[in-house]
Short mmCIF file of C-alpha atoms in Angstrom, two decimals:
data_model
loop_
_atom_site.label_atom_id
_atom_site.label_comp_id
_atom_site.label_asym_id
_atom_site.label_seq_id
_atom_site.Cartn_x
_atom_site.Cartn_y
_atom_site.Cartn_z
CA UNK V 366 66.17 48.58 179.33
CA UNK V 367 66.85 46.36 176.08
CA UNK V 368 70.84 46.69 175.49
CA UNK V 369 69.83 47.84 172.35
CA UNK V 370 68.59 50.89 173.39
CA UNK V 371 71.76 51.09 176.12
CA UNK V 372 74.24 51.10 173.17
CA UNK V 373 72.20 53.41 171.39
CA UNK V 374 72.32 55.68 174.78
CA UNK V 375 76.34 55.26 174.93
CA UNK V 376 76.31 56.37 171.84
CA UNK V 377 74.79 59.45 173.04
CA UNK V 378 76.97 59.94 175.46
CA UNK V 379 80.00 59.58 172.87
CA UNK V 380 78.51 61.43 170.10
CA UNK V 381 80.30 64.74 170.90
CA UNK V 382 82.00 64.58 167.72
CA UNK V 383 83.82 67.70 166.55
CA UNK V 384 85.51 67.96 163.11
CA UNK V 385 88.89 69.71 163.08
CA UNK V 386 88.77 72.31 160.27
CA UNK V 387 91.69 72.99 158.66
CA UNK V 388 92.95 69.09 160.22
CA UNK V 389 95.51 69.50 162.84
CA UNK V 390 97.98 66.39 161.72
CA UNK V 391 101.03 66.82 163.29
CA UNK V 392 102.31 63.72 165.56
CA UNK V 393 101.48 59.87 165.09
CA UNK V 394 98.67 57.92 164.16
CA UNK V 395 98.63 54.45 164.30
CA UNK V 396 96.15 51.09 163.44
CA UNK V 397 93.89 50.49 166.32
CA UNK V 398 94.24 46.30 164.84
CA UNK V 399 95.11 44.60 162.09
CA UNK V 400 93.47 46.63 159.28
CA UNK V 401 92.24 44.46 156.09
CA UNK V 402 92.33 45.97 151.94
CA UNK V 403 91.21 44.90 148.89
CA UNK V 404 92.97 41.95 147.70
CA UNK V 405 93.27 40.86 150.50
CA UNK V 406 96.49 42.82 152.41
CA UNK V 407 96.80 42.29 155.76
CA UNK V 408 98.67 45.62 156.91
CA UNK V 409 99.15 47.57 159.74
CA UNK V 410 100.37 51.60 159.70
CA UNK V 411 102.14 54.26 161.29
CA UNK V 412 102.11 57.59 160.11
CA UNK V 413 104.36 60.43 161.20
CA UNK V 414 103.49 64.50 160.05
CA UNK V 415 105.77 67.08 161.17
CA UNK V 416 105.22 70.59 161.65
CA UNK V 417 106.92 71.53 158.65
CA UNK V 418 104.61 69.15 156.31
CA UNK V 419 106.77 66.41 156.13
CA UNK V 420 106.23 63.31 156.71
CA UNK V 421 107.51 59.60 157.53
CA UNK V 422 104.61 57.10 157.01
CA UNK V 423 105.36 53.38 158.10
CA UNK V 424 102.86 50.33 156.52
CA UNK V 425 103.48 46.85 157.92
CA UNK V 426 102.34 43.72 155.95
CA UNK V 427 101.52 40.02 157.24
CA UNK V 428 100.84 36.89 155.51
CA UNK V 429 97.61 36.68 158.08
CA UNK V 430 94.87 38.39 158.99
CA UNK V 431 95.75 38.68 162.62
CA UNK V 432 99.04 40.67 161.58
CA UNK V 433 101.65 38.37 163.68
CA UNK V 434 103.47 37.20 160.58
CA UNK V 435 105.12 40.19 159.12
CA UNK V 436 106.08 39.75 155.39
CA UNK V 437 107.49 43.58 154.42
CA UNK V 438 107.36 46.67 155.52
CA UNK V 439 107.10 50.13 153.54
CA UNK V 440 108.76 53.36 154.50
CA UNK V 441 107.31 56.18 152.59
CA UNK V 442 108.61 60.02 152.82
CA UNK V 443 107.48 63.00 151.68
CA UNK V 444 105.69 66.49 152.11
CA UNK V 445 101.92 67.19 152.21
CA UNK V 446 99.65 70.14 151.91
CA UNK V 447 96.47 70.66 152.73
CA UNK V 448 94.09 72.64 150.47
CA UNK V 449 90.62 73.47 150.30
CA UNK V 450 87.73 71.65 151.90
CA UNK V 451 86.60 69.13 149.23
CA UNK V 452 83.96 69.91 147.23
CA UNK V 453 82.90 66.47 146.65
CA UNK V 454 82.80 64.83 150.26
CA UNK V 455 81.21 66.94 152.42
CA UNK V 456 83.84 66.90 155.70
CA UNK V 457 86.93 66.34 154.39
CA UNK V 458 89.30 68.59 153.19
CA UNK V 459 91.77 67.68 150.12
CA UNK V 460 95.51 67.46 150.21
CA UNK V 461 98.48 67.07 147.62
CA UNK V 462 101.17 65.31 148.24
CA UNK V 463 104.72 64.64 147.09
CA UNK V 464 106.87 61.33 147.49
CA UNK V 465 110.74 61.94 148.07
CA UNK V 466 111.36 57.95 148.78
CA UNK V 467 110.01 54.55 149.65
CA UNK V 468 112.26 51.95 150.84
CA UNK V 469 111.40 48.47 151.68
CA UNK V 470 112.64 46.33 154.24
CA UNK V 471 111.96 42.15 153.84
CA UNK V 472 110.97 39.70 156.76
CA UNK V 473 111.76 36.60 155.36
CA UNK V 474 113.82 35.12 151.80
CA UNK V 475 110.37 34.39 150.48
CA UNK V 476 109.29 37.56 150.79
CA UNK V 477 112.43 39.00 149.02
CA UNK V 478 111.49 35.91 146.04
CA UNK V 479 107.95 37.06 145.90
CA UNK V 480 108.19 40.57 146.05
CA UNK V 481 111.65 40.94 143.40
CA UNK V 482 109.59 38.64 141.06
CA UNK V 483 106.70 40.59 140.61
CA UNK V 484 108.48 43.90 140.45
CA UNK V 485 111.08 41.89 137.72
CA UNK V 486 108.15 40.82 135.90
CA UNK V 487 105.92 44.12 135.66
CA UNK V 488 108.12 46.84 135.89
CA UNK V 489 109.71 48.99 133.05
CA UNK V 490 113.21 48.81 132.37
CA UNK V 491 114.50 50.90 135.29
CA UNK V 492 113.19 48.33 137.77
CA UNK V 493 114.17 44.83 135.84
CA UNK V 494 117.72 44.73 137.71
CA UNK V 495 115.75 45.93 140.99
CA UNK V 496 117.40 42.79 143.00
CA UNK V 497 119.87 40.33 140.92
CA UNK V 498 118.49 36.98 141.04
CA UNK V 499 120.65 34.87 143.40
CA UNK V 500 120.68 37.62 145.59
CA UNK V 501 120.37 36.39 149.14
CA UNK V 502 118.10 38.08 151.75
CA UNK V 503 119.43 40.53 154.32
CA UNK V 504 117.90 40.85 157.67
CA UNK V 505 117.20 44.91 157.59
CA UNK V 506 118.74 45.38 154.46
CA UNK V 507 116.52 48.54 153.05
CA UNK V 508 116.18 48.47 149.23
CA UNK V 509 115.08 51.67 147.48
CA UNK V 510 111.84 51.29 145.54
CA UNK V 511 110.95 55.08 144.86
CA UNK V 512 112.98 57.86 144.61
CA UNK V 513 112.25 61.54 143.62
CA UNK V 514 116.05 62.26 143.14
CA UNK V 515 116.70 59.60 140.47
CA UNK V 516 112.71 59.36 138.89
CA UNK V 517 113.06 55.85 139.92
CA UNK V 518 109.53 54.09 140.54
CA UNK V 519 108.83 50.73 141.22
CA UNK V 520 105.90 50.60 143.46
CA UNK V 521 103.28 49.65 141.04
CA UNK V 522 104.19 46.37 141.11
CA UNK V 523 103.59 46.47 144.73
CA UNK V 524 99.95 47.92 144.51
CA UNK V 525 101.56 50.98 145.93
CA UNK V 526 99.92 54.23 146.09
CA UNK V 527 99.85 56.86 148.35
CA UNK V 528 96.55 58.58 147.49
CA UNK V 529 94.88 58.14 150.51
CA UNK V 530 96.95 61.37 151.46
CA UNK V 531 94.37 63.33 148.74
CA UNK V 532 91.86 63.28 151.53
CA UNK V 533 91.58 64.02 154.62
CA UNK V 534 88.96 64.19 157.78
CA UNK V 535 90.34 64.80 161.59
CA UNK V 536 87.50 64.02 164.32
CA UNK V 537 87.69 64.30 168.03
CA UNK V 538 85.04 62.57 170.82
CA UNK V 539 84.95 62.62 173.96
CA UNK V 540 85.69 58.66 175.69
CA UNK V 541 83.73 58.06 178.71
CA UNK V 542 86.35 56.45 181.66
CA UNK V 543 85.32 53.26 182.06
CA UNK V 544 86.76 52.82 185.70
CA UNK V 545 84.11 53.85 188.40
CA UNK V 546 86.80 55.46 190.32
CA UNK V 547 87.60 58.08 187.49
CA UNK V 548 84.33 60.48 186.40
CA UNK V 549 84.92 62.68 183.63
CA UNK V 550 86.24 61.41 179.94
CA UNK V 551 89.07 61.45 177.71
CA UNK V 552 89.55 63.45 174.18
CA UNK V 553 90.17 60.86 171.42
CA UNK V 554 91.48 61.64 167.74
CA UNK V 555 91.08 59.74 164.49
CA UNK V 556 92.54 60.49 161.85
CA UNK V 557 90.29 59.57 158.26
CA UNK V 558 92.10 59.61 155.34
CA UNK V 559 90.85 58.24 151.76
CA UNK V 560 89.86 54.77 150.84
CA UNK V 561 91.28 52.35 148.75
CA UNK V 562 89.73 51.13 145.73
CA UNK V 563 88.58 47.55 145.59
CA UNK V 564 89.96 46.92 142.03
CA UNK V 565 93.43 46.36 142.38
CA UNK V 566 93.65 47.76 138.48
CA UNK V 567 91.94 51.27 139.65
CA UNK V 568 94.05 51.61 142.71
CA UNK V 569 96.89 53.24 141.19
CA UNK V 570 95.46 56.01 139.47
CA UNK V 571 92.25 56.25 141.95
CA UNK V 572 91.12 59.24 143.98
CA UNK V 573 89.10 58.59 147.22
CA UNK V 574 85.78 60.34 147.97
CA UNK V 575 85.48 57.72 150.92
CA UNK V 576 87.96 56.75 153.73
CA UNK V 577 89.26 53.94 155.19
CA UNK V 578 89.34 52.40 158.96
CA UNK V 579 90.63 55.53 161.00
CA UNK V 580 93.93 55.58 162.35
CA UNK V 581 93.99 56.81 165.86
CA UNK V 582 96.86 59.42 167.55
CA UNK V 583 98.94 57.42 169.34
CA UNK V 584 98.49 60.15 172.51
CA UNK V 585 94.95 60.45 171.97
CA UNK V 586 93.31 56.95 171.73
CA UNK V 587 90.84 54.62 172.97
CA UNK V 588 92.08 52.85 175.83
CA UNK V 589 92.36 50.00 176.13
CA UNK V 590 94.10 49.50 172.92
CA UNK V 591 96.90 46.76 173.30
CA UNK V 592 97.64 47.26 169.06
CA UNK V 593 98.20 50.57 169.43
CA UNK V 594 101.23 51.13 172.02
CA UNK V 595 102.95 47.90 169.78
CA UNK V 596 101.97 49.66 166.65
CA UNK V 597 103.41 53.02 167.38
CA UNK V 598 107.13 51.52 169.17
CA UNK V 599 107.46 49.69 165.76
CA UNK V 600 110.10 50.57 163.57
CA UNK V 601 110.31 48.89 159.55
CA UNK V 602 113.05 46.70 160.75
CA UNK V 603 110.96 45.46 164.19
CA UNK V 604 107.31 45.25 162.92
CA UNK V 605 104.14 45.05 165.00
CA UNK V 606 103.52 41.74 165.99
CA UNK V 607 100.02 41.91 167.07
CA UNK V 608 98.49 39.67 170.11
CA UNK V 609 97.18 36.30 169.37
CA UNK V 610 93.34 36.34 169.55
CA UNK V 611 90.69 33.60 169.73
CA UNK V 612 89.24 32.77 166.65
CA UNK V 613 85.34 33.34 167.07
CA UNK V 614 83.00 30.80 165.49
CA UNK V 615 80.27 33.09 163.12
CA UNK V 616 77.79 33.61 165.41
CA UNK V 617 75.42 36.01 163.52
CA UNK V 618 71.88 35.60 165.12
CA UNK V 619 71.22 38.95 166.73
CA UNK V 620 70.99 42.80 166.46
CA UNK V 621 73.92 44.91 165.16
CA UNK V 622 74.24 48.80 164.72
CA UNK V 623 76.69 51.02 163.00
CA UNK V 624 79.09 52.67 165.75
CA UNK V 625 79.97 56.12 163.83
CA UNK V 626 78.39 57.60 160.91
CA UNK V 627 79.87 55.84 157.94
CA UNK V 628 80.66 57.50 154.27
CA UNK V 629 81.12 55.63 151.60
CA UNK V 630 82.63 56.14 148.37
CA UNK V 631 80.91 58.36 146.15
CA UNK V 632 79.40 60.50 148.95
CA UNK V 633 77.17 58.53 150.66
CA UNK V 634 76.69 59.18 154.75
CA UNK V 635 74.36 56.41 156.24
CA UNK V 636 73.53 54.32 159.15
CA UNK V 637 73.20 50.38 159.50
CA UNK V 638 70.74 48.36 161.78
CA UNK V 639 70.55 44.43 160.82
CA UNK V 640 68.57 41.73 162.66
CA UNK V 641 69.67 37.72 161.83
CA UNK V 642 67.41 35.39 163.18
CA UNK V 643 69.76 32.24 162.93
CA UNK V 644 66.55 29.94 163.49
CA UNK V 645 65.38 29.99 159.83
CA UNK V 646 68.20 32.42 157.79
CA UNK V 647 66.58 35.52 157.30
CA UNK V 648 67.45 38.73 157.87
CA UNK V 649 66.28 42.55 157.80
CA UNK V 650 68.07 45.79 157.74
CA UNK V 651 67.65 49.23 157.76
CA UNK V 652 69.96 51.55 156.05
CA UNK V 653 69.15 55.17 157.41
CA UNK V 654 70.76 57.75 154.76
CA UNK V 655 71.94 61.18 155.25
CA UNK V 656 73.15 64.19 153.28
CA UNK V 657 75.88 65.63 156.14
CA UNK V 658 78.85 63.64 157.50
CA UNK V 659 77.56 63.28 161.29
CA UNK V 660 74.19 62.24 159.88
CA UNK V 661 72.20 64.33 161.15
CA UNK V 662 70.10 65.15 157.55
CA UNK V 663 68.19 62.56 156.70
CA UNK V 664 67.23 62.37 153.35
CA UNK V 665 65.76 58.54 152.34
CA UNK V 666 65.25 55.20 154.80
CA UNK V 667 65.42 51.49 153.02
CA UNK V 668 63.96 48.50 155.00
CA UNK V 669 65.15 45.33 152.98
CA UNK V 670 64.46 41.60 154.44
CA UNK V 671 65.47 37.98 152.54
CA UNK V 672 67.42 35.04 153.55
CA UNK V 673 70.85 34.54 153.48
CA UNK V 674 72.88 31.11 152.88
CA UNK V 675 74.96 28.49 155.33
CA UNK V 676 78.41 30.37 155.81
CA UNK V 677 81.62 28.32 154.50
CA UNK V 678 84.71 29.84 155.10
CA UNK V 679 86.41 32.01 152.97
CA UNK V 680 89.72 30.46 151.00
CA UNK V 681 90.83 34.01 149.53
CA UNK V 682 90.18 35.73 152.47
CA UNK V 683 91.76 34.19 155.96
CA UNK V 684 89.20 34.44 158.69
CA UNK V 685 86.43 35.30 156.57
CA UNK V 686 83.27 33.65 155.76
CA UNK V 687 80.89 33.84 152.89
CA UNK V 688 77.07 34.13 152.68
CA UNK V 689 75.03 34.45 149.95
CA UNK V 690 72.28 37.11 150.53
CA UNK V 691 68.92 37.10 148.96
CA UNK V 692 66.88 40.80 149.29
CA UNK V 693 63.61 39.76 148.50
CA UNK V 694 61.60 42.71 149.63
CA UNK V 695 62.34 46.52 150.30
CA UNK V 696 60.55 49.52 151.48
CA UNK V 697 62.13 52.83 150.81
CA UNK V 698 60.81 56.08 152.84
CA UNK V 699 62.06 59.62 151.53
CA UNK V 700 62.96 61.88 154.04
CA UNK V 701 63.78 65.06 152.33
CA UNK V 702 61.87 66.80 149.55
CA UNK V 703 64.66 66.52 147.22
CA UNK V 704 64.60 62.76 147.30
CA UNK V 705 60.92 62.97 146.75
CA UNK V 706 60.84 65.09 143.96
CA UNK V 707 63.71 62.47 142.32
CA UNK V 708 60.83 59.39 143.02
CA UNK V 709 58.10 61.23 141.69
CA UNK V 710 59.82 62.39 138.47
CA UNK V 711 61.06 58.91 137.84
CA UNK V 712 59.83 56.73 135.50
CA UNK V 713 56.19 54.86 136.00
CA UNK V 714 56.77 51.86 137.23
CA UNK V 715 60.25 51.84 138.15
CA UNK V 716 59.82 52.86 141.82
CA UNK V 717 56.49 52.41 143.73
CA UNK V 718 53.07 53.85 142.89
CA UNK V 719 54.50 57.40 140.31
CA UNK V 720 53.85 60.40 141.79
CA UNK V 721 52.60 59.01 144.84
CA UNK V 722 55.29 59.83 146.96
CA UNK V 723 55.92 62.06 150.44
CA UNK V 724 58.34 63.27 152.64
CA UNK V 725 57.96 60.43 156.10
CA UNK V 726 55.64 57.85 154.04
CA UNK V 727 56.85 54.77 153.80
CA UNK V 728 56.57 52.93 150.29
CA UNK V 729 56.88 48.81 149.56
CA UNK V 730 58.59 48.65 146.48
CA UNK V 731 58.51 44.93 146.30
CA UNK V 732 55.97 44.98 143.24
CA UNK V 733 57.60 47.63 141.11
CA UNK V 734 60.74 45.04 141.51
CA UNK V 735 62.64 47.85 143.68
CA UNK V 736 63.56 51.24 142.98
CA UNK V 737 65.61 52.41 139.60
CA UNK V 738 66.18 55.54 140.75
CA UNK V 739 67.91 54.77 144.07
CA UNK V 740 69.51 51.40 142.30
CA UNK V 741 67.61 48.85 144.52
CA UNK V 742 66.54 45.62 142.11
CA UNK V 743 64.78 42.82 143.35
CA UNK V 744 64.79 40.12 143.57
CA UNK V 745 68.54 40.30 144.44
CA UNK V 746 71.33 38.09 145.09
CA UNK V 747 74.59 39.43 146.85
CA UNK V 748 77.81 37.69 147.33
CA UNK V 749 79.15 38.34 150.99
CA UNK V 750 82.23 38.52 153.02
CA UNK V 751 81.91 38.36 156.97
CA UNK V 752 83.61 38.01 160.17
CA UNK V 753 83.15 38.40 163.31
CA UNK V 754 85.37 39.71 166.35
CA UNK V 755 85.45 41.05 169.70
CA UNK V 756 86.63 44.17 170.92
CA UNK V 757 88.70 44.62 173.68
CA UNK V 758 85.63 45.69 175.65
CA UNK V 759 84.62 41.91 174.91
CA UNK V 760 81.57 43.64 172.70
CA UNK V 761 81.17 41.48 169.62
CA UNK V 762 81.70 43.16 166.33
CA UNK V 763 80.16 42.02 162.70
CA UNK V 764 82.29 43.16 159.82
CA UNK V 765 80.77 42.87 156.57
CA UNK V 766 82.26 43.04 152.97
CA UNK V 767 83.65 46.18 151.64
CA UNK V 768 80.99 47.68 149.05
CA UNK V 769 82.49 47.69 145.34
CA UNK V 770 84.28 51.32 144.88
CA UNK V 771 82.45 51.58 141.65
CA UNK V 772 79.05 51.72 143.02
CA UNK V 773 78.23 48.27 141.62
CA UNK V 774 76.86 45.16 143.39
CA UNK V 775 79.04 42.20 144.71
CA UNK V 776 76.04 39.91 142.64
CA UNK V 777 78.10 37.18 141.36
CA UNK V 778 80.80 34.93 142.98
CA UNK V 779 83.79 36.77 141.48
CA UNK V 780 82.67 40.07 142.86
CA UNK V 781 82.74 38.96 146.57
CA UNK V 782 84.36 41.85 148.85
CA UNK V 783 87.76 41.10 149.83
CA UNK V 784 88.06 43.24 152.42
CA UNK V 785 85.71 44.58 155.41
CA UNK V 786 83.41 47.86 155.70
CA UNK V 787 83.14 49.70 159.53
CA UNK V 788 82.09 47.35 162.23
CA UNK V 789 78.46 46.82 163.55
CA UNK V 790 78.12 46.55 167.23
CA UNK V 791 76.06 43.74 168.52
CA UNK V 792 73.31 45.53 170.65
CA UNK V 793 71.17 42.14 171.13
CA UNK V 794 71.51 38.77 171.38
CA UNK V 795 69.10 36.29 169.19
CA UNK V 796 66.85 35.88 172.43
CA UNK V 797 66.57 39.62 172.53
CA UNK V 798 66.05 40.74 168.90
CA UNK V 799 63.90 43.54 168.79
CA UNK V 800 62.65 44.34 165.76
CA UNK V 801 60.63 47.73 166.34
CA UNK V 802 63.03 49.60 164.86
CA UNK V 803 62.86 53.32 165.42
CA UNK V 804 61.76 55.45 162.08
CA UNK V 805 63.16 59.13 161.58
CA UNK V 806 60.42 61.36 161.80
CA UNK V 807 59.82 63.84 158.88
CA UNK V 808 58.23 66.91 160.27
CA UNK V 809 56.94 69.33 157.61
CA UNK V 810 55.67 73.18 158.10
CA UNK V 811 54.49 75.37 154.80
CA UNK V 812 56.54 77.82 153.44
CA UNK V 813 55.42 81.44 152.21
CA UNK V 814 54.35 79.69 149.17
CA UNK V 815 52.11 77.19 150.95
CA UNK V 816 55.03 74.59 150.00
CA UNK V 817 55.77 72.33 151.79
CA UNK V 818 58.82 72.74 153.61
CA UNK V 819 61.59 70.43 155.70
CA UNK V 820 61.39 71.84 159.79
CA UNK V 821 64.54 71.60 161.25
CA UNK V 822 63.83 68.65 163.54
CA UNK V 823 64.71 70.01 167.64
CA UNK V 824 68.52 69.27 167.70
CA UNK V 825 68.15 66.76 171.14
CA UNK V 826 65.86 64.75 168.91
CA UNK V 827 68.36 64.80 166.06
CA UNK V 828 71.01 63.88 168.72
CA UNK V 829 68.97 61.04 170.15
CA UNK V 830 69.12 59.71 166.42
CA UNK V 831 72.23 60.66 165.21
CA UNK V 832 73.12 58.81 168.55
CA UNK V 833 70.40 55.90 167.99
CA UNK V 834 72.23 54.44 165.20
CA UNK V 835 75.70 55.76 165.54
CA UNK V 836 79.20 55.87 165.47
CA UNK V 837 81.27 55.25 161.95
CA UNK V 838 84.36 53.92 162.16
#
């Protein structure tokens, strides 16, 4: 059996995924690695939510991207309460939250110089004495940056925000044991709460309608995972140090899948399936999208294929590497009847052959120079960010740059991602690409009306391909 089709099977096995609704938060949640934002920051976190809605939420940050040179760490406090399930992304449910302090603790004198100059430099008057110059650094001194009590605020010098809180998504799967000896499986919680916008200039005053990497509950976690015992014994005046991993040369040639659902900003759900043939640069990919967070409702398919530039590594961006990527042709198949109505209705010659569009046909929309409606132009450059790692079930993991928050394209130099989307799983080597790729089905039945209308496709099938192409991180 093509390993392929054996990760797509594990996923099946793993796909139990239930969403916890109203989110059960209380206890910790931790990094399952050093986590990557826009910027670049190199952090890792540990959040703390008590029964009573407080909370004590702990964010670690490192000069390097394998988070064993701490730099500062953040202690935030406050209350949070849920609300209502979120209108905009389907899943989640919406929170408010209120800061009573943030104190920060500095690692090293030139963190204390760095730090003290930018808040001295950008802050209003209440901040400009915030540390006296010639002040020497402390080990585990704690200096106050926030505080409700005397409307003191200095974070924004810092980047700081704490709207992630605004949303929030708890799932639980089931973990298959991976020792022989033990049958059965363990419960593991993640904990999604909202992303952070790639402009550092929008991140203040931005609310998420995506998430960011999961955190895990520190008693309910993968295993193995060595970050996440360090992570959740750390305390802002011991940070994680993280163990020292191998750096991986890029190797990119292959087949990669997503491992969860993924959402992006601005409520998309979708599934990733790339082929590199490292032989002569190109590349295909599928992007299966959905209209439910478990993607399960399909409702449009894009096949794009190009070639994609030698990697150099990445200066801004420590243990990155950047591609160029050229998308030189697309198909596009609409899955649901809303999406078909939208490609019929659109303007002639924007998208494919006008008004020639159904539910489960494919389309090439290579002449019409890609698809206005769905925001697919071609020919198309895009400026990449990627890196590769390895799990510590030794699978090899592709991470590829963080889509712009505003829905734009990275298509020039300066808008190269800075920080990482979900990882893609390597399911085949380059000597084992296989590029038959399977297609979602539609499967239509008439209504009363002699419409057309979508059948609910039979759930294993759905299962087999929510589990085909699955699991978002």
């Amino acid at each position: 059996e093509p390993p392929c089709r054996q990760q797509l099977r594990h996923l099946q096995d793993s796909a139990g995924i239930a969403a916890r609704l109203p989110p059960r938060l209380e206890g910790r949640w931790v990094s399952t690695g050093c986590e990557v934002r826009p910027g670049p920051e190199f952090l890792t976190r540990s959040y703390l939510f008590y029964t009573n809605r407080l909370f004590k939420a702990l964010q670690f940050y490192y000069w390097d991207p394998s988070c064993r040179d701490p730099s500062y760490s953040l202690v935030i406090k406050g209350k949070l309460r849920l609300r209502q399930a979120s209108w905009i992304t389907r899943g989640a449910t919406e929170a408010d939250y209120h800061l009573h302090k943030v104190g920060i603790v500095f690692h090293s004198p030139r963190a204390m110089r760095e730090v003290a100059s930018r808040i001295n430099q950008t802050s209003g008057e209440g901040c400009r004495g915030f540390l006296p110059p010639g002040r020497s650094w402390a080990p585990g001194a704690l200096y106050e940056v926030l505080s409700a009590k005397t409307e003191r605020d200095c974070t924004a010098a810092l980047g700081f925000a704490m709207h992630e809180l605004s949303l929030v998504r708890v799932e639980g799967h089931l973990q298959p044991l991976l020792q022989p000896q033990h049958s059965g499986s363990r419960v593991v919680e993640e904990l999604y709460l909202g992303d952070i916008h790639t402009d550092w200039a929008e991140r203040l005053h931005y609310r998420p309608t995506g998430y960011q990497r999961p955190l895990q509950s520190a008693l309910h976690h993968v295993h193995p995972c060595p970050a996440c015992g360090i992570i959740s014994r750390a305390d802002e005046h011991h940070p994680p140090i993280l163990p020292a991993r191998a750096a991986l040369p890029m190797q990119l040639s292959g087949s990669w899948v997503s491992s969860h659902c993924e959402v992006r900003p601005a409520v998309l759900f979708l599934t990733r399936y790339f082929t590199f043939h490292g032989n002569n640069h190109t590349w295909e990919g599928h992007y299966y999208h959905y209209s439910d967070p478990l993607c399960r409702q399909p409702t449009f398919t894009i096949y794009a294929s190009g070639h994609y530039s030698q990697g150099i590594p990445s200066s801004k961006v420590r243990g990155g590497t950047e591609l160029a990527f050229k998308v030189t042709r697309a198909r596009v198949t609409p899955m649901d009847q809303v999406t078909v109505l939208m490609l019929n209705s659109s303007e002639a010659g924007s998208c494919g052959l006008q008004g020639s569009w159904s539910a489960g046909v494919e389309q090439d929309i290579t002449a019409t120079n890609g698809c206005l409606a769905l925001g697919i132009k071609l020919p198309h450059t895009e400026y990449e960010l990627f890196k590769t790692e390895q799990d510590t079930q030794e699978r090899s993991l592709l991470y590829i740059g963080e889509r712009p928050t505003d829905g734009s394209s990275p298509d020039s130099p300066d808008k190269r991602p800075t920080s990482y989307q979900a990882p893609l799983i390597q399911c085949a080597a380059a000597s084992e690409e296989f590029s038959n790729y399977i297609s979602l089905k539609y499967v239509g039945r008439k209504d009363a009306n002699g419409i057309e209308a979508l059948k609910p496709l039979p759930v294993a099938f759905l299962l087999f391909i929510a589990l085909l192409f699955l699991r978002w991180d």
